[in-house]
Amino acid sequence: MINLLEIGEKAVKIAEKLNVSEAEVYLTQNTSRYCLLGNRVDIAKTSISSGFGIRVIIDKKIGIHGITSLQDKDIEKAVEKAVKIAKASDPDPDFKELNKKHGKTPVSGIYDKEIAEMDVEKTIEAANIMITSAIDYDEFVQPTRGIIEASTWKIAICNSHGIEAEREGTAINTWFRCKAKSEGKEASASESKQARRWKDVDFSEIATSAASKAVSILDATLIESQQMPVIWQNKFAASMIGVMFGGTIDAYSVQKNRSPWKDKIGQQIASENFNLIDDGTMEAGLRTRPFDDEGVATRKTPIVENGILKNFLYDTYTANKERRESTGNAFRSYNSVPLPAPSNLLLKPGDAGREEIIEETKRGLLVVDTIGEWLSNPVSGEMSATVVVGYLIENGEIKKPVKGIMISGNFHHIIKHEIELIGNDVTNVGGIYAPTIKIAEMTIAGKT
Amino acid sequence: MEEDFNKIIEEGLRLGAEYVDVRYQEIKSELIVAENGKFTKYESEAASGVGIITVVDGVPGFASTTIINLNTLLETVKEAVKIAKTSKKLSAKNIYAEVDSYSDRKEVTVKIDPFETPAEEKVGLIVDINKTAILSDEIKNVSTALGIESDKRFFLSSEGTNIRTQTVLTGLRHSSVAKVNGVMEQVRDAETFVGGYEFFKEFDAEKFVTELSKLAIDAAKAKSAKPGTYPVVADPDIIGLILHEAFGHASEGDLVASGESVLSGRLGEKIASEHVTIVDDGSVEGGYPVWYDDQGVKKTKTIIVKDGVLDGYLLSRETASKLGLEPTGNARAQDFENTPVVRQTNYYMEPGDYSLEELVEDIDFGYYIKGRGGGGGQVDVGVGSFIFNAGPSYIIENGEIKELVKSVSISGLILETLKSVNAVGKDFKITTSVFGGCGKSGQRARVGLGGPSVRIGKMIIGGR
């Protein structure tokens, strides 16, 4: 086994000999086991990769360089290259210093022995479970594409302030798509799941969900353009929270004037039932870790509390700029500079079950899956999404499937004035966790 | 290195594989960014590694590593064979269609190596270009980036194919944000040259960024388009994007073979108007050069649609064999860590003989849709529905191009759109980008987009 910390310490010393003010090394080692499927399993693979990233500072001038080799001679050259880049750069007056304080928050559920010790055969077996479950669901269903990827990684951080930190993690990412065909009609639908532990993924359930969605929308029709209540099923709610908050609550975007939330701390930006929290310590959370990519201990940071904007997320650089503490939200890869970003972003659940929310909707639209929602504008809050899986609700019951319609509205207005109910069925899309929510009114563009 | 790779192939065959290929790759890239007249960042990367495919009884297995020495490579080929043998129990056979074997070297001509150009010179250039885009107080943000990439690939197979290629891209990306009377508008564009730093000797970068700033100001002052369905003329940038995303993906052999594509089982059918001929071409001026794919298959010009009739698909060796057709050299892998999947190269509509004036002269009211300044879109390949953000565009009234409107969104169903093409321009432009590419199955591939200007009978226009 390669000793990442040893390589890191050595590289910091090489940089110090070149008279840099500060140096930081970020090392990664990753094993990924993966299976790709079409109608059946197409190919399986194992990939082993490593990364070495060096950041040097010379009189507030920053140089970084990343390589995949961990060999001594390549590392030496990489450090020299980073120094060259730093010397060519202009000084950044906002840069104060690298992180000096290492901390570790106890977290659990982020390293799964079952994934770390598995063979690629396990992904192939899981793929077969998905294929057979989809076909078993209905004879008219055909699997068309899918991915199962299980990864195990180790990360090490060393810097010239004596920080030496190392952590491990595992994750699994699954995506499955199938097509239903009946009486000349065709429809496709997908399902996905990301988790930290193998046991948290039910492959049969993923395939059955995709298959049942595809079958359910075979008879989908276009409906008239109108205004009506819209229920955002949990995954769509999580996607929208991600699009609107994912890149706007980090201090870097705020300091760069790219966030609509700048100067709004302490203000009511959402209704009182709206609570958003960044939790880097969540049990088995997709982005949970004991410390961030600079070695700073992770924590819980309330973003919106009872509708009031409370905090932004910081790494060392953005925190130093405002003379405050990092919130442990630095994220980077071996070839990029750290930037603050959300860890696990959770919209706190309410009491309502999804069934209840549907039952008390006289007439409305249930939105399950969309495309194009990420084209919405997080600065102005203008949002739109094309519904690919959605159903009309009448008198508290799911009635007919709809297709080809677009929903639109302003997210900033919606979270302040239009959230009627928040469900209790939290699920995640990547690191964004949200329950189903009911919006009092949105615009639906359909038949004109 | 070649000697070690030959040993790996021999070892794979000895362990029971009937086919082995080794892909070695070295990728270098740099990105330098300046914002609002100041240097902001310089990212630099060098990655290398080896990916090995082995086929045992028609079932493939793949393993890759970034640690390159003979011992690790022997372990890697062993793992690939083990995966193939394990997969055999549960996977479908993926028979490779027969192809010729080649021994060849191809590389892009580079006059000035952009990686050897001093870092100071590159930083200075980008900061200077960025400053020229600050035209007035109406410009609120300008961001300029220099991107360079070198991609060296070495492919060696047990069938005797031995190919070395190297591509180098040098490009400039710029975004200007203008605010006029409280209305903000952002436009961005990029220009990429297939070659080295000599690009900056020939390209008028200052004019490029100043024009974008002017466009941002004009667009901020402009009215929005009136949502509705109109006849349009689409420029090469936007028609290239629509064709690639909404039609190109549907013509990819894996989606065709699995039945996911709207084009499955329709060869020989008339699917577009007779004005439409669509090709995928590995070597076209301005596009991304693909001489051979990552299965060592020679890439030439593949005809997909001939005079409105579906004539072919994009195929890898496996999908060709599944569909009973010939491979087209479209199996491409992002890098050594990934297995090749069916991808487009430079995908475009062949030009016709209309001038831009002739394209617009019969339109009473419609829009001249421009790609520049737009970005993003999404497609459902199963149905063929698409939505894209185009850039600031122009009204066409009484046969003439009139005033500018703000960025528009366009949407439709691709086969209906292609059927309503009623004239094709004689202008022609293909571009590639060092800053982006096409994503599929978690892999990115450099592609070329573009074509002629095209007149489309019906397109749904929305505001943005």
PDB file of C-alpha atoms in Angstrom, chain A residues 151-342:
ATOM      1  CA  SER A 151     -15.752   3.602  -5.313  1.00  0.00           C
ATOM      2  CA  THR A 152     -13.331   3.480  -2.428  1.00  0.00           C
ATOM      3  CA  TRP A 153     -10.930   6.318  -1.819  1.00  0.00           C
ATOM      4  CA  LYS A 154      -8.279   7.675   0.459  1.00  0.00           C
ATOM      5  CA  ILE A 155      -7.356  11.358   0.708  1.00  0.00           C
ATOM      6  CA  ALA A 156      -4.338  12.911   2.411  1.00  0.00           C
ATOM      7  CA  ILE A 157      -3.582  16.588   3.078  1.00  0.00           C
ATOM      8  CA  CYS A 158      -0.219  17.978   4.243  1.00  0.00           C
ATOM      9  CA  ASN A 159       0.889  21.574   4.513  1.00  0.00           C
ATOM     10  CA  SER A 160       3.814  23.627   5.732  1.00  0.00           C
ATOM     11  CA  HIS A 161       1.952  24.484   8.954  1.00  0.00           C
ATOM     12  CA  GLY A 162       2.353  20.869   9.998  1.00  0.00           C
ATOM     13  CA  ILE A 163      -1.091  19.654   9.014  1.00  0.00           C
ATOM     14  CA  GLU A 164      -1.153  15.934   8.265  1.00  0.00           C
ATOM     15  CA  ALA A 165      -4.596  14.536   7.720  1.00  0.00           C
ATOM     16  CA  GLU A 166      -5.884  11.379   6.130  1.00  0.00           C
ATOM     17  CA  ARG A 167      -9.388  10.007   5.601  1.00  0.00           C
ATOM     18  CA  GLU A 168     -11.158   7.223   3.732  1.00  0.00           C
ATOM     19  CA  GLY A 169     -14.554   6.905   2.141  1.00  0.00           C
ATOM     20  CA  THR A 170     -16.784   4.759  -0.029  1.00  0.00           C
ATOM     21  CA  ALA A 171     -19.780   5.471  -2.237  1.00  0.00           C
ATOM     22  CA  ILE A 172     -22.070   3.825  -4.723  1.00  0.00           C
ATOM     23  CA  ASN A 173     -23.838   5.451  -7.629  1.00  0.00           C
ATOM     24  CA  THR A 174     -26.584   3.679  -9.554  1.00  0.00           C
ATOM     25  CA  TRP A 175     -28.636   4.792 -12.520  1.00  0.00           C
ATOM     26  CA  PHE A 176     -31.094   2.764 -14.562  1.00  0.00           C
ATOM     27  CA  ARG A 177     -33.270   3.567 -17.553  1.00  0.00           C
ATOM     28  CA  CYS A 178     -35.839   1.470 -19.373  1.00  0.00           C
ATOM     29  CA  LYS A 179     -38.418   1.705 -22.098  1.00  0.00           C
ATOM     30  CA  ALA A 180     -42.018   0.487 -22.066  1.00  0.00           C
ATOM     31  CA  LYS A 181     -43.752  -0.416 -25.324  1.00  0.00           C
ATOM     32  CA  SER A 182     -47.398  -1.213 -25.811  1.00  0.00           C
ATOM     33  CA  GLU A 183     -49.829  -0.925 -28.721  1.00  0.00           C
ATOM     34  CA  GLY A 184     -47.605   1.366 -30.739  1.00  0.00           C
ATOM     35  CA  LYS A 185     -46.924   3.622 -27.771  1.00  0.00           C
ATOM     36  CA  GLU A 186     -43.494   4.065 -26.201  1.00  0.00           C
ATOM     37  CA  ALA A 187     -42.222   5.721 -23.050  1.00  0.00           C
ATOM     38  CA  SER A 188     -38.914   5.801 -21.175  1.00  0.00           C
ATOM     39  CA  ALA A 189     -38.139   6.558 -17.547  1.00  0.00           C
ATOM     40  CA  SER A 190     -35.125   6.424 -15.221  1.00  0.00           C
ATOM     41  CA  GLU A 191     -34.336   5.960 -11.565  1.00  0.00           C
ATOM     42  CA  SER A 192     -31.127   6.644  -9.661  1.00  0.00           C
ATOM     43  CA  LYS A 193     -29.637   6.337  -6.194  1.00  0.00           C
ATOM     44  CA  GLN A 194     -26.437   7.508  -4.558  1.00  0.00           C
ATOM     45  CA  ALA A 195     -25.341   6.201  -1.162  1.00  0.00           C
ATOM     46  CA  ARG A 196     -22.272   5.517   0.971  1.00  0.00           C
ATOM     47  CA  ARG A 197     -23.013   1.860   1.804  1.00  0.00           C
ATOM     48  CA  TRP A 198     -23.820  -1.077  -0.443  1.00  0.00           C
ATOM     49  CA  LYS A 199     -26.662  -2.205   1.847  1.00  0.00           C
ATOM     50  CA  ASP A 200     -28.416   1.144   1.409  1.00  0.00           C
ATOM     51  CA  VAL A 201     -29.141   0.425  -2.256  1.00  0.00           C
ATOM     52  CA  ASP A 202     -32.025  -1.830  -3.251  1.00  0.00           C
ATOM     53  CA  PHE A 203     -31.311  -2.665  -6.894  1.00  0.00           C
ATOM     54  CA  SER A 204     -34.614  -4.367  -7.475  1.00  0.00           C
ATOM     55  CA  GLU A 205     -36.496  -1.329  -6.147  1.00  0.00           C
ATOM     56  CA  ILE A 206     -34.559   1.034  -8.460  1.00  0.00           C
ATOM     57  CA  ALA A 207     -35.406  -1.030 -11.554  1.00  0.00           C
ATOM     58  CA  THR A 208     -39.021  -1.533 -10.515  1.00  0.00           C
ATOM     59  CA  SER A 209     -39.421   2.181  -9.925  1.00  0.00           C
ATOM     60  CA  ALA A 210     -38.051   3.038 -13.400  1.00  0.00           C
ATOM     61  CA  ALA A 211     -40.218   0.342 -15.004  1.00  0.00           C
ATOM     62  CA  SER A 212     -43.402   1.384 -13.200  1.00  0.00           C
ATOM     63  CA  LYS A 213     -42.821   5.012 -14.151  1.00  0.00           C
ATOM     64  CA  ALA A 214     -42.275   4.106 -17.824  1.00  0.00           C
ATOM     65  CA  VAL A 215     -45.438   1.985 -17.925  1.00  0.00           C
ATOM     66  CA  SER A 216     -47.467   4.610 -16.071  1.00  0.00           C
ATOM     67  CA  ILE A 217     -46.758   7.320 -18.648  1.00  0.00           C
ATOM     68  CA  LEU A 218     -47.545   5.292 -21.782  1.00  0.00           C
ATOM     69  CA  ASP A 219     -50.879   7.103 -22.071  1.00  0.00           C
ATOM     70  CA  ALA A 220     -49.570  10.532 -21.114  1.00  0.00           C
ATOM     71  CA  THR A 221     -51.258  13.479 -22.825  1.00  0.00           C
ATOM     72  CA  LEU A 222     -50.739  17.185 -23.161  1.00  0.00           C
ATOM     73  CA  ILE A 223     -52.991  19.284 -20.921  1.00  0.00           C
ATOM     74  CA  GLU A 224     -54.276  22.846 -21.296  1.00  0.00           C
ATOM     75  CA  SER A 225     -52.102  25.756 -20.178  1.00  0.00           C
ATOM     76  CA  GLN A 226     -53.249  26.899 -16.732  1.00  0.00           C
ATOM     77  CA  GLN A 227     -52.318  27.917 -13.185  1.00  0.00           C
ATOM     78  CA  MET A 228     -52.575  25.247 -10.518  1.00  0.00           C
ATOM     79  CA  PRO A 229     -51.026  23.778  -7.354  1.00  0.00           C
ATOM     80  CA  VAL A 230     -47.901  21.741  -8.081  1.00  0.00           C
ATOM     81  CA  ILE A 231     -46.490  19.005  -5.843  1.00  0.00           C
ATOM     82  CA  TRP A 232     -42.741  18.631  -6.193  1.00  0.00           C
ATOM     83  CA  GLN A 233     -42.004  14.986  -5.444  1.00  0.00           C
ATOM     84  CA  ASN A 234     -38.888  14.655  -3.235  1.00  0.00           C
ATOM     85  CA  LYS A 235     -36.292  14.071  -5.982  1.00  0.00           C
ATOM     86  CA  PHE A 236     -37.498  16.994  -8.063  1.00  0.00           C
ATOM     87  CA  ALA A 237     -37.609  19.155  -4.909  1.00  0.00           C
ATOM     88  CA  ALA A 238     -33.996  18.162  -4.156  1.00  0.00           C
ATOM     89  CA  SER A 239     -32.932  18.962  -7.739  1.00  0.00           C
ATOM     90  CA  MET A 240     -34.499  22.427  -7.558  1.00  0.00           C
ATOM     91  CA  ILE A 241     -32.928  23.157  -4.137  1.00  0.00           C
ATOM     92  CA  GLY A 242     -29.608  22.105  -5.676  1.00  0.00           C
ATOM     93  CA  VAL A 243     -30.000  24.349  -8.740  1.00  0.00           C
ATOM     94  CA  MET A 244     -31.101  27.379  -6.700  1.00  0.00           C
ATOM     95  CA  PHE A 245     -28.956  27.094  -3.533  1.00  0.00           C
ATOM     96  CA  GLY A 246     -26.096  24.783  -4.606  1.00  0.00           C
ATOM     97  CA  GLY A 247     -23.994  27.569  -6.139  1.00  0.00           C
ATOM     98  CA  THR A 248     -25.318  30.631  -4.312  1.00  0.00           C
ATOM     99  CA  ILE A 249     -24.772  30.075  -0.563  1.00  0.00           C
ATOM    100  CA  ASP A 250     -20.990  29.642  -0.648  1.00  0.00           C
ATOM    101  CA  ALA A 251     -18.991  32.682   0.435  1.00  0.00           C
ATOM    102  CA  TYR A 252     -16.973  32.669  -2.809  1.00  0.00           C
ATOM    103  CA  SER A 253     -20.074  33.321  -4.947  1.00  0.00           C
ATOM    104  CA  VAL A 254     -21.264  35.914  -2.438  1.00  0.00           C
ATOM    105  CA  GLN A 255     -17.912  37.718  -2.366  1.00  0.00           C
ATOM    106  CA  LYS A 256     -17.792  37.639  -6.178  1.00  0.00           C
ATOM    107  CA  ASN A 257     -21.260  39.267  -6.381  1.00  0.00           C
ATOM    108  CA  ARG A 258     -22.732  36.233  -8.082  1.00  0.00           C
ATOM    109  CA  SER A 259     -25.241  35.368  -5.370  1.00  0.00           C
ATOM    110  CA  PRO A 260     -28.746  36.809  -4.986  1.00  0.00           C
ATOM    111  CA  TRP A 261     -28.382  36.292  -1.203  1.00  0.00           C
ATOM    112  CA  LYS A 262     -25.591  38.833  -0.755  1.00  0.00           C
ATOM    113  CA  ASP A 263     -26.517  41.389   1.972  1.00  0.00           C
ATOM    114  CA  LYS A 264     -29.589  39.331   2.924  1.00  0.00           C
ATOM    115  CA  ILE A 265     -28.277  37.689   6.130  1.00  0.00           C
ATOM    116  CA  GLY A 266     -30.894  38.176   8.857  1.00  0.00           C
ATOM    117  CA  GLN A 267     -33.665  38.765   6.335  1.00  0.00           C
ATOM    118  CA  GLN A 268     -36.781  36.702   5.730  1.00  0.00           C
ATOM    119  CA  ILE A 269     -36.134  34.983   2.382  1.00  0.00           C
ATOM    120  CA  ALA A 270     -38.579  32.089   2.785  1.00  0.00           C
ATOM    121  CA  SER A 271     -41.704  31.155   4.692  1.00  0.00           C
ATOM    122  CA  GLU A 272     -41.438  30.173   8.367  1.00  0.00           C
ATOM    123  CA  ASN A 273     -41.707  26.464   7.691  1.00  0.00           C
ATOM    124  CA  PHE A 274     -38.582  26.589   5.503  1.00  0.00           C
ATOM    125  CA  ASN A 275     -35.398  25.341   7.213  1.00  0.00           C
ATOM    126  CA  LEU A 276     -32.268  24.623   5.236  1.00  0.00           C
ATOM    127  CA  ILE A 277     -29.137  23.257   6.855  1.00  0.00           C
ATOM    128  CA  ASP A 278     -25.685  22.315   5.612  1.00  0.00           C
ATOM    129  CA  ASP A 279     -24.598  19.243   7.555  1.00  0.00           C
ATOM    130  CA  GLY A 280     -21.113  17.918   6.877  1.00  0.00           C
ATOM    131  CA  THR A 281     -21.547  15.354   9.654  1.00  0.00           C
ATOM    132  CA  MET A 282     -24.819  13.637   8.650  1.00  0.00           C
ATOM    133  CA  GLU A 283     -24.865   9.881   9.323  1.00  0.00           C
ATOM    134  CA  ALA A 284     -23.937   8.181   6.011  1.00  0.00           C
ATOM    135  CA  GLY A 285     -24.473  11.482   4.172  1.00  0.00           C
ATOM    136  CA  LEU A 286     -23.265  11.484   0.587  1.00  0.00           C
ATOM    137  CA  ARG A 287     -20.765  14.304   1.253  1.00  0.00           C
ATOM    138  CA  THR A 288     -20.112  13.581   4.937  1.00  0.00           C
ATOM    139  CA  ARG A 289     -16.478  13.601   6.100  1.00  0.00           C
ATOM    140  CA  PRO A 290     -14.625  14.253   9.378  1.00  0.00           C
ATOM    141  CA  PHE A 291     -12.720  17.219   7.918  1.00  0.00           C
ATOM    142  CA  ASP A 292     -12.783  19.150   4.679  1.00  0.00           C
ATOM    143  CA  ASP A 293     -10.256  19.283   1.832  1.00  0.00           C
ATOM    144  CA  GLU A 294      -8.029  21.671   3.813  1.00  0.00           C
ATOM    145  CA  GLY A 295      -8.142  19.637   7.047  1.00  0.00           C
ATOM    146  CA  VAL A 296     -10.749  21.821   8.794  1.00  0.00           C
ATOM    147  CA  ALA A 297     -13.266  19.916  10.984  1.00  0.00           C
ATOM    148  CA  THR A 298     -16.734  19.647   9.444  1.00  0.00           C
ATOM    149  CA  ARG A 299     -19.862  20.891  11.197  1.00  0.00           C
ATOM    150  CA  LYS A 300     -23.532  21.742  10.883  1.00  0.00           C
ATOM    151  CA  THR A 301     -24.263  25.224   9.536  1.00  0.00           C
ATOM    152  CA  PRO A 302     -27.836  26.531   9.476  1.00  0.00           C
ATOM    153  CA  ILE A 303     -28.449  28.339   6.171  1.00  0.00           C
ATOM    154  CA  VAL A 304     -32.115  29.263   6.493  1.00  0.00           C
ATOM    155  CA  GLU A 305     -33.844  29.059   9.895  1.00  0.00           C
ATOM    156  CA  ASN A 306     -37.607  29.581  10.058  1.00  0.00           C
ATOM    157  CA  GLY A 307     -37.319  31.390   6.753  1.00  0.00           C
ATOM    158  CA  ILE A 308     -34.496  33.721   7.853  1.00  0.00           C
ATOM    159  CA  LEU A 309     -31.148  33.582   6.033  1.00  0.00           C
ATOM    160  CA  LYS A 310     -28.499  32.791   8.657  1.00  0.00           C
ATOM    161  CA  ASN A 311     -25.108  31.863   7.184  1.00  0.00           C
ATOM    162  CA  PHE A 312     -22.939  31.266   4.169  1.00  0.00           C
ATOM    163  CA  LEU A 313     -20.379  28.485   3.718  1.00  0.00           C
ATOM    164  CA  TYR A 314     -16.647  29.180   3.976  1.00  0.00           C
ATOM    165  CA  ASP A 315     -13.290  27.668   3.156  1.00  0.00           C
ATOM    166  CA  THR A 316     -10.063  29.117   4.610  1.00  0.00           C
ATOM    167  CA  TYR A 317      -9.532  31.702   1.848  1.00  0.00           C
ATOM    168  CA  THR A 318     -13.042  33.199   1.917  1.00  0.00           C
ATOM    169  CA  ALA A 319     -13.117  33.059   5.743  1.00  0.00           C
ATOM    170  CA  ASN A 320      -9.774  34.882   6.046  1.00  0.00           C
ATOM    171  CA  LYS A 321     -11.076  37.555   3.711  1.00  0.00           C
ATOM    172  CA  GLU A 322     -13.884  38.309   6.186  1.00  0.00           C
ATOM    173  CA  ARG A 323     -11.753  37.615   9.283  1.00  0.00           C
ATOM    174  CA  ARG A 324     -13.865  34.707  10.414  1.00  0.00           C
ATOM    175  CA  GLU A 325     -13.613  30.930  10.739  1.00  0.00           C
ATOM    176  CA  SER A 326     -13.926  28.430   7.933  1.00  0.00           C
ATOM    177  CA  THR A 327     -17.101  26.345   8.207  1.00  0.00           C
ATOM    178  CA  GLY A 328     -15.238  23.268   6.959  1.00  0.00           C
ATOM    179  CA  ASN A 329     -16.738  23.445   3.479  1.00  0.00           C
ATOM    180  CA  ALA A 330     -13.613  23.392   1.289  1.00  0.00           C
ATOM    181  CA  PHE A 331     -13.942  21.044  -1.701  1.00  0.00           C
ATOM    182  CA  ARG A 332     -11.289  20.367  -4.313  1.00  0.00           C
ATOM    183  CA  SER A 333      -9.850  17.764  -6.609  1.00  0.00           C
ATOM    184  CA  TYR A 334      -6.150  17.133  -7.043  1.00  0.00           C
ATOM    185  CA  ASN A 335      -5.988  19.512 -10.010  1.00  0.00           C
ATOM    186  CA  SER A 336      -7.982  22.493  -8.743  1.00  0.00           C
ATOM    187  CA  VAL A 337      -7.883  25.099  -5.975  1.00  0.00           C
ATOM    188  CA  PRO A 338     -10.237  24.552  -3.015  1.00  0.00           C
ATOM    189  CA  LEU A 339     -13.553  26.388  -3.146  1.00  0.00           C
ATOM    190  CA  PRO A 340     -16.352  26.482  -0.570  1.00  0.00           C
ATOM    191  CA  ALA A 341     -19.430  24.418  -1.502  1.00  0.00           C
ATOM    192  CA  PRO A 342     -22.351  22.777   0.296  1.00  0.00           C
TER     193      PRO A 342
END
